[in-house]
PDB file of C-alpha atoms in Angstrom:
ATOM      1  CA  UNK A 229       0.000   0.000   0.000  1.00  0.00           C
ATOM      2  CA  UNK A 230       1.141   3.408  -0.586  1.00  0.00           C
ATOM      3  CA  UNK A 231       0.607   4.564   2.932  1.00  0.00           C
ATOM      4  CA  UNK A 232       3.522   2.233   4.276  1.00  0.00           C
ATOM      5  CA  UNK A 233       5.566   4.596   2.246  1.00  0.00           C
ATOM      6  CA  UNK A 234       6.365   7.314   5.297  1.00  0.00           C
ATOM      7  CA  UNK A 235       4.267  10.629   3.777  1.00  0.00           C
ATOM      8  CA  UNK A 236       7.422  13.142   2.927  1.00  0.00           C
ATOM      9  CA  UNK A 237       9.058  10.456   1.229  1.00  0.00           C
ATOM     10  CA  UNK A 238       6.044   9.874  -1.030  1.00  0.00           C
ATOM     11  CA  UNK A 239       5.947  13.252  -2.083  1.00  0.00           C
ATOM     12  CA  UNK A 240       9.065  13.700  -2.533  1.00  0.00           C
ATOM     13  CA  UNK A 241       9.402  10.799  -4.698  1.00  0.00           C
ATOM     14  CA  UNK A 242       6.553  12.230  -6.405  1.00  0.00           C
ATOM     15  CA  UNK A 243       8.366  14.939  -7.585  1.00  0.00           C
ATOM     16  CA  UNK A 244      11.593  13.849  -8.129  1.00  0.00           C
ATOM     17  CA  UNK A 245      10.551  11.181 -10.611  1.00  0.00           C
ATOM     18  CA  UNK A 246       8.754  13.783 -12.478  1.00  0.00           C
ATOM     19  CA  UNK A 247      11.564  15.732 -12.889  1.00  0.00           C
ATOM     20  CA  UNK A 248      14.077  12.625 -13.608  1.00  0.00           C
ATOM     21  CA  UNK A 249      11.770  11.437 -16.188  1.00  0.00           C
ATOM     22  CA  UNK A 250      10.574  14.528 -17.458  1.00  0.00           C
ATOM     23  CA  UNK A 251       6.544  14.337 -17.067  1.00  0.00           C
ATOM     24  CA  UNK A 252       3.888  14.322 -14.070  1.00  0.00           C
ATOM     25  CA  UNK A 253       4.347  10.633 -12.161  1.00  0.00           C
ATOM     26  CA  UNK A 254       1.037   9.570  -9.977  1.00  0.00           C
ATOM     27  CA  UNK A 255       2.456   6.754  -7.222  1.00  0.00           C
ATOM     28  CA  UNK A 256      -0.339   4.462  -7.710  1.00  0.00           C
ATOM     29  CA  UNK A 257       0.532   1.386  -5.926  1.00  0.00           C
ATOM     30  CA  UNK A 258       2.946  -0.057  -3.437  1.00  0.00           C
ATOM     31  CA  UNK A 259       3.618  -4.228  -2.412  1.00  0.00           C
ATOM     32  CA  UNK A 260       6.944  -4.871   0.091  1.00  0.00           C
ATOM     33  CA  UNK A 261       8.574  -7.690  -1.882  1.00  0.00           C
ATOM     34  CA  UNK A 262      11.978  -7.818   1.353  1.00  0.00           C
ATOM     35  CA  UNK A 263      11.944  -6.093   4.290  1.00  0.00           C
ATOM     36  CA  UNK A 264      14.149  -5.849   7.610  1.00  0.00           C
ATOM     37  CA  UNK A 265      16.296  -4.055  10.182  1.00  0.00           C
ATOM     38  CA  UNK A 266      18.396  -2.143   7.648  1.00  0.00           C
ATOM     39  CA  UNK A 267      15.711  -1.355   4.540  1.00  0.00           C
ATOM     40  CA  UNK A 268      12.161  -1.375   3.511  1.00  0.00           C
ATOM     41  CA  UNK A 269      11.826  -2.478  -0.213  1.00  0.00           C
ATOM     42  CA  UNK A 270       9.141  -3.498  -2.300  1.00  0.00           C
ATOM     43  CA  UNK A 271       7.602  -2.824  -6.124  1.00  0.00           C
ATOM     44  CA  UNK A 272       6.753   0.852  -6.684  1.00  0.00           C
ATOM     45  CA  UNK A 273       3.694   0.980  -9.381  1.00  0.00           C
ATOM     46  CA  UNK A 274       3.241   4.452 -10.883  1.00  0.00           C
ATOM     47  CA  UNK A 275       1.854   6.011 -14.003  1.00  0.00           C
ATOM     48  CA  UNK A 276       5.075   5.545 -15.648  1.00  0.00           C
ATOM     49  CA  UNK A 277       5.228   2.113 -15.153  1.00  0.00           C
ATOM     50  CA  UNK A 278       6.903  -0.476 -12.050  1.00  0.00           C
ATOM     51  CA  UNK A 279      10.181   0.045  -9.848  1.00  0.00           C
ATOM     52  CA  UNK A 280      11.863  -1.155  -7.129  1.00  0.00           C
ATOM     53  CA  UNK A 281      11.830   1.306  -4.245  1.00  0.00           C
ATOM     54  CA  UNK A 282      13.679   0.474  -0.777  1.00  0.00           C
ATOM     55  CA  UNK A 283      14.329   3.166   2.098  1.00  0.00           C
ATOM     56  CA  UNK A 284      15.620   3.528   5.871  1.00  0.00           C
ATOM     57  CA  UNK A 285      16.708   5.747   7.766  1.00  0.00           C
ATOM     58  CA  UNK A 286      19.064   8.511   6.674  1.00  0.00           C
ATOM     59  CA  UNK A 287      20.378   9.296  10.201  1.00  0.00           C
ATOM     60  CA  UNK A 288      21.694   5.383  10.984  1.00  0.00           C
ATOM     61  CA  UNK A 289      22.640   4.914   7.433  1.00  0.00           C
ATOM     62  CA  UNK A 290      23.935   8.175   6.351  1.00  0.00           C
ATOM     63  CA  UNK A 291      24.836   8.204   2.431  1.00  0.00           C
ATOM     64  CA  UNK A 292      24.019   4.471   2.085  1.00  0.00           C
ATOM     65  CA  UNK A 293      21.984   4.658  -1.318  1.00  0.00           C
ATOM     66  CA  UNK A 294      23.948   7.043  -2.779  1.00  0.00           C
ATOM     67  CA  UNK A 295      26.987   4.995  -2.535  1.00  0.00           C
ATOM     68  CA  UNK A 296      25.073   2.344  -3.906  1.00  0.00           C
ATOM     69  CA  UNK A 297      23.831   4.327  -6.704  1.00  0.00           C
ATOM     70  CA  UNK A 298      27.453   4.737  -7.883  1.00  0.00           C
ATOM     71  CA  UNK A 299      28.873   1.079  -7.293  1.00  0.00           C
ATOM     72  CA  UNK A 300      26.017   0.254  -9.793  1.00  0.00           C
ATOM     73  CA  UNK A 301      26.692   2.816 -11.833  1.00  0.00           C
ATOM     74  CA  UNK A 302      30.408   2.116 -11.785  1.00  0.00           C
ATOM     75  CA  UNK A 303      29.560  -1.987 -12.413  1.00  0.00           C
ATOM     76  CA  UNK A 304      27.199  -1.134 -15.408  1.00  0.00           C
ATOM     77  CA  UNK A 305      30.129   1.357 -16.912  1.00  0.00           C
ATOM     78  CA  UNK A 306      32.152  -1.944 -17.664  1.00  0.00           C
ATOM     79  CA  UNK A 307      29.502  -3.489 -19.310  1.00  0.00           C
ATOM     80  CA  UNK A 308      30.356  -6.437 -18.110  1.00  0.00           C
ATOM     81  CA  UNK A 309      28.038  -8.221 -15.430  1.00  0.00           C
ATOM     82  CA  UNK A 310      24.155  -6.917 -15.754  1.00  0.00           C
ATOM     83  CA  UNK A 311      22.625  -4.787 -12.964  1.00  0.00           C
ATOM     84  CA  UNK A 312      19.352  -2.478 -12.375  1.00  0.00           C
ATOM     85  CA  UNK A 313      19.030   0.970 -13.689  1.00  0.00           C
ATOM     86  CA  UNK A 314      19.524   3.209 -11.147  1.00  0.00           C
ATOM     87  CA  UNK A 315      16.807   5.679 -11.602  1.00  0.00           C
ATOM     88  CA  UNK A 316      16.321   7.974  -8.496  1.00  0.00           C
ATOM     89  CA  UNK A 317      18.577   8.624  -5.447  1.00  0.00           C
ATOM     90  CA  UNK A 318      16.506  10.410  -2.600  1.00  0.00           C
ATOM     91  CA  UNK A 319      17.832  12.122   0.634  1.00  0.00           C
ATOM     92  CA  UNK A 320      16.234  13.914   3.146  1.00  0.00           C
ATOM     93  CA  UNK A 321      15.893  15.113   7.157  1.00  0.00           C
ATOM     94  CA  UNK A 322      14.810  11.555   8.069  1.00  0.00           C
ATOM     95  CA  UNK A 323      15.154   9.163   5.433  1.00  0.00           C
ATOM     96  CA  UNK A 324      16.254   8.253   2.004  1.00  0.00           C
ATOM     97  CA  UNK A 325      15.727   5.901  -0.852  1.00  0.00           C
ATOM     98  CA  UNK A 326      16.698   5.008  -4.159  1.00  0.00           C
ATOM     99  CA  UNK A 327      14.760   3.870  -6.632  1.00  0.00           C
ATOM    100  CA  UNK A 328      15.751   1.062  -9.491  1.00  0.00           C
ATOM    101  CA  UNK A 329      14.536  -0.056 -12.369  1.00  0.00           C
ATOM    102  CA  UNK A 330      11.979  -3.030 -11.978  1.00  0.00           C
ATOM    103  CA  UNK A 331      13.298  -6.485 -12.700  1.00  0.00           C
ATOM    104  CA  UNK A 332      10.965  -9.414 -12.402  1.00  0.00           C
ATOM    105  CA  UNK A 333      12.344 -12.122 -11.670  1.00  0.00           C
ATOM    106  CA  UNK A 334      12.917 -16.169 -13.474  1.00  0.00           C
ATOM    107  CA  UNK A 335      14.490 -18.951 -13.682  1.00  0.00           C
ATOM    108  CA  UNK A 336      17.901 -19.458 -14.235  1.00  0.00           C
ATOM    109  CA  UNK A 337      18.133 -20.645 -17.844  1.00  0.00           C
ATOM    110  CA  UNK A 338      21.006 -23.202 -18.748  1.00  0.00           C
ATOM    111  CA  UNK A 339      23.441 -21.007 -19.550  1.00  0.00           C
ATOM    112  CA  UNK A 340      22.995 -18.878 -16.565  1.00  0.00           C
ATOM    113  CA  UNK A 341      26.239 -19.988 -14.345  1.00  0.00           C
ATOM    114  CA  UNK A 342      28.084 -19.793 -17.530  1.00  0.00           C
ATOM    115  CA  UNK A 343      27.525 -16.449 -18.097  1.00  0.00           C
ATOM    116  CA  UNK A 344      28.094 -15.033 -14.769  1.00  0.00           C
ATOM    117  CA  UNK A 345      31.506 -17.126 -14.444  1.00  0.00           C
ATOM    118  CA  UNK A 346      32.137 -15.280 -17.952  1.00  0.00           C
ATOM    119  CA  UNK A 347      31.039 -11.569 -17.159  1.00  0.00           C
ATOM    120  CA  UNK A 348      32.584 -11.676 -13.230  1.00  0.00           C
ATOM    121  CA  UNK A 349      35.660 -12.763 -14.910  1.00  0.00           C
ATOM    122  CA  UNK A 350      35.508  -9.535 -17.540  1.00  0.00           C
ATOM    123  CA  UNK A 351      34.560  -7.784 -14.699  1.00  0.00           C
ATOM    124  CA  UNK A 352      37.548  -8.484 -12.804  1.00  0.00           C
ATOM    125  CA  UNK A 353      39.734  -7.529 -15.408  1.00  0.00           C
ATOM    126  CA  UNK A 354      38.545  -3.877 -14.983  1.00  0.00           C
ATOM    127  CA  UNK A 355      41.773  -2.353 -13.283  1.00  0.00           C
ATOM    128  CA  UNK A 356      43.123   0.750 -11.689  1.00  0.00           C
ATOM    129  CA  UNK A 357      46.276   1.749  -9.956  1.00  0.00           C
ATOM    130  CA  UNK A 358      45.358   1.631  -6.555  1.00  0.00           C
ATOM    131  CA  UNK A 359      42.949  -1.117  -4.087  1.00  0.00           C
ATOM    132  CA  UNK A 360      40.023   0.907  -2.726  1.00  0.00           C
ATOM    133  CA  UNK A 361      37.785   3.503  -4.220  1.00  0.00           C
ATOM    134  CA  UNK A 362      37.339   7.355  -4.111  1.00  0.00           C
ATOM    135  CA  UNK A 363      34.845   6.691  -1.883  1.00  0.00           C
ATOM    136  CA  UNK A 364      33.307   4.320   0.915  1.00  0.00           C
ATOM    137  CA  UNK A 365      30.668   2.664   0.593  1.00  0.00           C
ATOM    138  CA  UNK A 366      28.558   0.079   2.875  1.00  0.00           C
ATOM    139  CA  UNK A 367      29.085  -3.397   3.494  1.00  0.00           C
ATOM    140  CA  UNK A 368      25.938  -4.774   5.068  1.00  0.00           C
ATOM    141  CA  UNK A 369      24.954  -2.069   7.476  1.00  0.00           C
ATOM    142  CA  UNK A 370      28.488  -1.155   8.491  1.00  0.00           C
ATOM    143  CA  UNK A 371      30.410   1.770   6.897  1.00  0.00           C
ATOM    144  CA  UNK A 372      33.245   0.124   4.419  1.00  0.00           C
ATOM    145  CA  UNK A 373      36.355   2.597   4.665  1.00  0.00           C
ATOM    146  CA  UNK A 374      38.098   2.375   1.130  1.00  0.00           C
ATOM    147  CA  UNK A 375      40.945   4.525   1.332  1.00  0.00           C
ATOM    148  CA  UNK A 376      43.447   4.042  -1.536  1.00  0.00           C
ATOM    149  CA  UNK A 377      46.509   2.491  -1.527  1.00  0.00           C
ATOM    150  CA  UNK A 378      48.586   0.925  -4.029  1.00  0.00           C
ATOM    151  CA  UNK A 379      49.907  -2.004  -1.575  1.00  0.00           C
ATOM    152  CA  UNK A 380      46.966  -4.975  -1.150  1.00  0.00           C
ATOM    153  CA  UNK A 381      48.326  -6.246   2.038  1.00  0.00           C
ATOM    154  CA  UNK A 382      48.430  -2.729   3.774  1.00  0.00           C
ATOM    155  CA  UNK A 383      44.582  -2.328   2.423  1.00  0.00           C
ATOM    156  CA  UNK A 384      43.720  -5.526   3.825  1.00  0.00           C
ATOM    157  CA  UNK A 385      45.093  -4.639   7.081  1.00  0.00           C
ATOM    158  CA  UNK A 386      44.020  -1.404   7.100  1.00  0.00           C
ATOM    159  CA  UNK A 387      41.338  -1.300   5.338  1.00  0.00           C
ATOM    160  CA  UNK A 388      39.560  -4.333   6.003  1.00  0.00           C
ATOM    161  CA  UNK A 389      40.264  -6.276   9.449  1.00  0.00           C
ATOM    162  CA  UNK A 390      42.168  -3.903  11.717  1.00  0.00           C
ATOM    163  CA  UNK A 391      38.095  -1.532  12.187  1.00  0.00           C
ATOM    164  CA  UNK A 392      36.455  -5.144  12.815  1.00  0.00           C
ATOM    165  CA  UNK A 393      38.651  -6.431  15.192  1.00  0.00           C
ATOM    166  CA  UNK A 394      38.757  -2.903  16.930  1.00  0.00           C
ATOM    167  CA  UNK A 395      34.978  -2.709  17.061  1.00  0.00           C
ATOM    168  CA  UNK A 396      34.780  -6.312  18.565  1.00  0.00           C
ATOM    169  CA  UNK A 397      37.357  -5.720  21.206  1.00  0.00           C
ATOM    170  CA  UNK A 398      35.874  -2.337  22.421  1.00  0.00           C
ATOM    171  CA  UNK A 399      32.395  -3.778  22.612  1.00  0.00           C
ATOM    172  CA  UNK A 400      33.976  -6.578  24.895  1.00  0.00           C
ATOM    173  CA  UNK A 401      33.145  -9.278  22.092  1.00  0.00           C
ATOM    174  CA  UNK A 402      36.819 -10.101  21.558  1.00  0.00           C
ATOM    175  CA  UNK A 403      39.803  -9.679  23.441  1.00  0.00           C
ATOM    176  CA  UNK A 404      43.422  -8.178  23.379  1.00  0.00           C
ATOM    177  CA  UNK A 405      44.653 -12.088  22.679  1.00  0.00           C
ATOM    178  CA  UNK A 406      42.581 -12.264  19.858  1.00  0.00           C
ATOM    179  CA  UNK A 407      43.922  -9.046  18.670  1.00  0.00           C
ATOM    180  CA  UNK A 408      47.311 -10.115  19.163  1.00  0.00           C
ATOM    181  CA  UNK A 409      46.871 -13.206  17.252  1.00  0.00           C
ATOM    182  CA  UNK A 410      45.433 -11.135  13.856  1.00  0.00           C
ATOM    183  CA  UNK A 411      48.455  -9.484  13.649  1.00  0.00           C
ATOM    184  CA  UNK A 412      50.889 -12.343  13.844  1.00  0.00           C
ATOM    185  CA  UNK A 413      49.028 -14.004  10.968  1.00  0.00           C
ATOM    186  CA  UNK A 414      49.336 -10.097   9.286  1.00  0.00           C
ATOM    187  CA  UNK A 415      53.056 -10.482   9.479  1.00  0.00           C
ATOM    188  CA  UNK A 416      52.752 -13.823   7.198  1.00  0.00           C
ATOM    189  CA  UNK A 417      50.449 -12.166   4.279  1.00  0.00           C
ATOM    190  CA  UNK A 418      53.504 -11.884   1.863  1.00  0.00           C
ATOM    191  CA  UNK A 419      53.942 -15.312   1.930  1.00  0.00           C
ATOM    192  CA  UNK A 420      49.806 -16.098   1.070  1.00  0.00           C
ATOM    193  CA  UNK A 421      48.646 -13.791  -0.811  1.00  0.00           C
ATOM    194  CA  UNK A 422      49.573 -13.908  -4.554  1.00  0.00           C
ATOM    195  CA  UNK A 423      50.239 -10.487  -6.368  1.00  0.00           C
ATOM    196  CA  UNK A 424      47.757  -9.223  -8.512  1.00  0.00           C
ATOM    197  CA  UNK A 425      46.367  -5.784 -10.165  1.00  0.00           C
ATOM    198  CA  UNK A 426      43.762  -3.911  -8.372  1.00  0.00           C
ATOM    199  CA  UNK A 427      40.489  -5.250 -10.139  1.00  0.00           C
ATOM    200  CA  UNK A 428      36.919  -4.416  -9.902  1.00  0.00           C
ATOM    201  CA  UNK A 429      34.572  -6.040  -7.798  1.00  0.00           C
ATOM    202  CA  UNK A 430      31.482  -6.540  -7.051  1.00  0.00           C
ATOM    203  CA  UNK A 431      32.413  -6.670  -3.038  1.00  0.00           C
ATOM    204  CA  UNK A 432      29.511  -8.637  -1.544  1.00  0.00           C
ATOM    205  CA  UNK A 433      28.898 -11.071  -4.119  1.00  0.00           C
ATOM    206  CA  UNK A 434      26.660 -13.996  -2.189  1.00  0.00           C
ATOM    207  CA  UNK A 435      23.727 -15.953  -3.100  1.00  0.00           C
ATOM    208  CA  UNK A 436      21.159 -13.450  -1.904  1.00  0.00           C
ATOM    209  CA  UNK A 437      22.893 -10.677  -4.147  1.00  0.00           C
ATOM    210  CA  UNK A 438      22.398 -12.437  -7.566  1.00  0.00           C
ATOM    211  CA  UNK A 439      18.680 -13.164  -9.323  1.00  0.00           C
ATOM    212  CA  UNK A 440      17.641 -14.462 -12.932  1.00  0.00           C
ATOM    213  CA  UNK A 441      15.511 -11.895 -15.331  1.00  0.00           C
ATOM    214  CA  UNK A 442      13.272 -13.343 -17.401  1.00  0.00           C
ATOM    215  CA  UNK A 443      15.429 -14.173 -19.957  1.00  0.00           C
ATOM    216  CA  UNK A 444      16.705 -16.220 -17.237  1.00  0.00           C
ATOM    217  CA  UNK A 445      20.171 -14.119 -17.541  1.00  0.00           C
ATOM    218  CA  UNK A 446      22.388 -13.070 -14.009  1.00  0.00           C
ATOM    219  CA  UNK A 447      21.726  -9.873 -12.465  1.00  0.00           C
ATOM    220  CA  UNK A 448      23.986  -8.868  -9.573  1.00  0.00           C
ATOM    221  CA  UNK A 449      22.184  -6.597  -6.810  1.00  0.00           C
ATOM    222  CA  UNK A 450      23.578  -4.809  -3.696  1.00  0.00           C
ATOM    223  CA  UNK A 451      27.070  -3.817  -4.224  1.00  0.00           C
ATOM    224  CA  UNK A 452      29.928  -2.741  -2.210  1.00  0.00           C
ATOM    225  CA  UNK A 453      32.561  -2.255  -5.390  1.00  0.00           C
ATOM    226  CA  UNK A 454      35.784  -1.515  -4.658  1.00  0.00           C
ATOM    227  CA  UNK A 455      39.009  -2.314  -6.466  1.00  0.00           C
ATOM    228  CA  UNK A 456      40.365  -5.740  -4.705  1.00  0.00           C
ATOM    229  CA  UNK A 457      42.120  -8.340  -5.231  1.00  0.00           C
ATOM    230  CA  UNK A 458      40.277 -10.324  -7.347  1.00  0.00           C
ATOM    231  CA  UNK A 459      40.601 -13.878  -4.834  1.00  0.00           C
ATOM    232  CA  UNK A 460      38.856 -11.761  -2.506  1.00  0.00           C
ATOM    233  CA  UNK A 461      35.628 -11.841  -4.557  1.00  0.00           C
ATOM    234  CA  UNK A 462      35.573 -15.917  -5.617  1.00  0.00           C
ATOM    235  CA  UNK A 463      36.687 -16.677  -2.011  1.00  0.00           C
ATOM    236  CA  UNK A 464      32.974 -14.722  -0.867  1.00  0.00           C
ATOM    237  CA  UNK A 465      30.898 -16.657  -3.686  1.00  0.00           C
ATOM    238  CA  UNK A 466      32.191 -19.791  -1.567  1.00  0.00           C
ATOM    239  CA  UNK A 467      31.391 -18.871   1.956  1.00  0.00           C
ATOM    240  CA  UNK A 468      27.797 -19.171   2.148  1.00  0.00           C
ATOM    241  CA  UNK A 469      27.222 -21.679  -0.736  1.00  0.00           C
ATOM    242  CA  UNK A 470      24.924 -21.630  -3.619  1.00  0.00           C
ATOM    243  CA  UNK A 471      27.077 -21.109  -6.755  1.00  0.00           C
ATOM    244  CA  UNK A 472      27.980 -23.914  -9.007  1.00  0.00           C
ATOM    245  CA  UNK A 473      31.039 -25.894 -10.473  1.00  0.00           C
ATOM    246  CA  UNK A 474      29.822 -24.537 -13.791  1.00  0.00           C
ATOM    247  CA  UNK A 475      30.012 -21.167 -12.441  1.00  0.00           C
ATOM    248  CA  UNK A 476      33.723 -21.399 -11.184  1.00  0.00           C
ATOM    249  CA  UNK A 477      34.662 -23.390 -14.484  1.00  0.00           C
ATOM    250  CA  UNK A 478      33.420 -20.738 -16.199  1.00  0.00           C
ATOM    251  CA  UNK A 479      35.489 -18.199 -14.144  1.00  0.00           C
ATOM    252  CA  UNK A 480      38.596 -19.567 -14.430  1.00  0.00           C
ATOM    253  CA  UNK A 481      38.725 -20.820 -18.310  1.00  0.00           C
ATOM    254  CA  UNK A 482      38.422 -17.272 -18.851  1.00  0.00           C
ATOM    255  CA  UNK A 483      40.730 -16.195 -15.999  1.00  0.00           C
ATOM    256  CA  UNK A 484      42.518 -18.555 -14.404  1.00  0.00           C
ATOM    257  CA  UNK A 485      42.946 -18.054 -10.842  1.00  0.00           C
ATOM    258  CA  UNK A 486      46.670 -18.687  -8.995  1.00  0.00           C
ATOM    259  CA  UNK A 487      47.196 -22.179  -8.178  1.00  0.00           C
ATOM    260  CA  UNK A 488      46.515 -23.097  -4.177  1.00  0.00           C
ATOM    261  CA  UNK A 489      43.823 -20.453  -4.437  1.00  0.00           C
ATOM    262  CA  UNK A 490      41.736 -22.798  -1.922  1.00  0.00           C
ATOM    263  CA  UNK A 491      44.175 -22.730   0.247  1.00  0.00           C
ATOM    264  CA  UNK A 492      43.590 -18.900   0.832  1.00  0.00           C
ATOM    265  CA  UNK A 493      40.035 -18.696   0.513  1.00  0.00           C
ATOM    266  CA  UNK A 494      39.191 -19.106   3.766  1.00  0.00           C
ATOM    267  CA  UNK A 495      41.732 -16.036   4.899  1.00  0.00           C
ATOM    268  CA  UNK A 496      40.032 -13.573   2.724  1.00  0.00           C
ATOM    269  CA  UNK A 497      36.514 -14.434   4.088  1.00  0.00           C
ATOM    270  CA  UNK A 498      37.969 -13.152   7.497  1.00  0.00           C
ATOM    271  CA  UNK A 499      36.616 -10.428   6.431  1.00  0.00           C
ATOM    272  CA  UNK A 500      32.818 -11.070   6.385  1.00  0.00           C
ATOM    273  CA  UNK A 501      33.260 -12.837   9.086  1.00  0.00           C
ATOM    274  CA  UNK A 502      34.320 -10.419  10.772  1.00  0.00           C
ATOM    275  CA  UNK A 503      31.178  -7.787   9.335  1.00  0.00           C
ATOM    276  CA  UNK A 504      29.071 -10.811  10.782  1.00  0.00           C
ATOM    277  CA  UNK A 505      30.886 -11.277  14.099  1.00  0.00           C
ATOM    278  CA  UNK A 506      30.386  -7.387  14.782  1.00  0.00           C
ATOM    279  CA  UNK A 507      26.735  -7.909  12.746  1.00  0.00           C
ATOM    280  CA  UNK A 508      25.265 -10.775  14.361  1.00  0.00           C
ATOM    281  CA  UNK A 509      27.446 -12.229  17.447  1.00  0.00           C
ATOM    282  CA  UNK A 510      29.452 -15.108  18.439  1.00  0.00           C
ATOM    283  CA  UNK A 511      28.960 -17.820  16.391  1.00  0.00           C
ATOM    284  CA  UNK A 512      30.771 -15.491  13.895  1.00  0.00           C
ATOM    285  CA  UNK A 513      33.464 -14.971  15.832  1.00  0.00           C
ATOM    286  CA  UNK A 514      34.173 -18.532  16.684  1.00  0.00           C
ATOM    287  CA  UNK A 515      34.396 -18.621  13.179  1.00  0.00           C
ATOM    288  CA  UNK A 516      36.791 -16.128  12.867  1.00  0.00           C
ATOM    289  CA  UNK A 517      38.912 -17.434  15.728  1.00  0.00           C
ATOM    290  CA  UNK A 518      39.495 -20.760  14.012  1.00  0.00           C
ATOM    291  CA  UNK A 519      40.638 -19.210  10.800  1.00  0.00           C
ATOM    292  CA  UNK A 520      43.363 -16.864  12.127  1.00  0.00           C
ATOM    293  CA  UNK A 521      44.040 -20.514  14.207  1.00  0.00           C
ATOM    294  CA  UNK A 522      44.595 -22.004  10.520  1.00  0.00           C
ATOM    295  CA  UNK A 523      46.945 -19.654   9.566  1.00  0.00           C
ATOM    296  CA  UNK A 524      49.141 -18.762  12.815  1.00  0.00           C
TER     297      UNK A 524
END
């Protein structure tokens, strides 16, 4: 229904729309299709046809969706993996909201995990100079710092773990051992981590943040782009399941990966376990424990 959309919002949206698309938009209907702690989303019906609206609050999540406006921006730029049009970035006093281009969703046709194996591998050979971004972005609903540096280990460090552990130690979560056992394993990341160029990715590439359209094709929602190292990105797709062999075939005939790349999977997805452990508690950071336990 239209009135769960909160009622300066709606006009606002009202408005904006008209002027992004250049004539007088009616809001006409409203269904939540996902909902939670962080967003409200759901299909957006007005007189200029359907899109996918989601909001929250602009105080807790200050600039989220208009850093995700731009990591979607910046993915379709490569014209590489498929994404929604970003249509409509709203902020205001209380909240704010972007709005996407509709996608209904199908199912996955044959090719499907072939083709995203294909375009995440184009995608990753996007490159720039530097790991990180000109500017943060979200992961989840924490802030994602991506200062640039040229050296992957010191972004990894820096960038990536040292904030997480921090946050868990001050909160109580974690202790100064655990701390202390991080950066031993920090001191052996020359030896692990192969070198690569900086390459565009996707950044929170799991299950939940792919769908089919109804040509059955891959679209990749929810972004946290950044340029990483590219292991960083495969070794994500793993942690929670639900991609293919076909899908990591296709990946690596058309980019091979470093060999004993399974080896180091689990070290790069210390870092969302750690967004979990800080996210959702300590089954996370059990998890996290036994990793840097792997590789002291």
């Amino acid at each position: 229904m239209l009135s769960d959309i909160p009622d300066s919002l709606s006009q606002n949206l009202k408005d904006q729309l008209g002027n992004v698309l250049s004539s007088k938009v009616t809001l006409l209907d409203f269904s939540f299709v996902s909902g939670g702690c962080i967003n409200h989303g759901g299909k957006l019906g007005t007189s200029s046809g359907d899109y996918f609206l989601k909001w929250n609050s602009a105080e807790k999540f200050p600039g989220m969706f208009e850093a995700e406006g731009k990591g979607l921006s910046i993915l379709q730029s490569t014209r590489t993996v498929s994404v929604p049009e970003v249509v409509l970035v709203v902020e205001e006093k209380d909240y704010q909201c972007i709005v996407l281009e509709w996608i209904s969703s199908a199912r996955q046709s044959k090719q499907y995990w072939d083709l995203l194996g294909q375009q995440l591998a184009q995608l990753h050979q996007h490159n720039a100079e530097t790991f990180g971004l000109n500017h943060d972005n979200y992961i989840g609903s924490l802030p994602q710092s991506n200062r640039q540096t040229s050296d992957w280990i010191e972004f990894f460090k820096d960038e990536r773990i040292h904030s997480l552990v921090k946050r868990l130690v001050d909160s109580g979560q974690a202790d100064f051992e655990f701390s202390n056992q991080v950066e031993n394993v920090f001191n052996k990341l020359d030896e692990i981590f192969p070198k690569e160029k900086p390459s565009l990715i996707h950044g929170d590439l799991w299950s939940g943040n792919i769908m089919a359209d109804t040509s059955g094709h891959p679209i990749v929602i929810d972004p946290a782009v950044y340029y990483g190292h590219r292991e960083m990105e495969l070794a994500f797709t793993q942690l929670f399941g639900g991609f293919t062999d076909q899908f990591y075939e296709s990946y690596n005939e058309a980019f091979p990966l470093e060999p004993g790349f399974e080896n180091r999977a689990e070290l790069y997805n210390l870092y969302p376990i750690l967004v979990h452990a800080n996210l959702f508690g300590s089954s996370y950071l059990m998890t996290a424990k036994r990793i840097i336990k792997h590789f002291s």
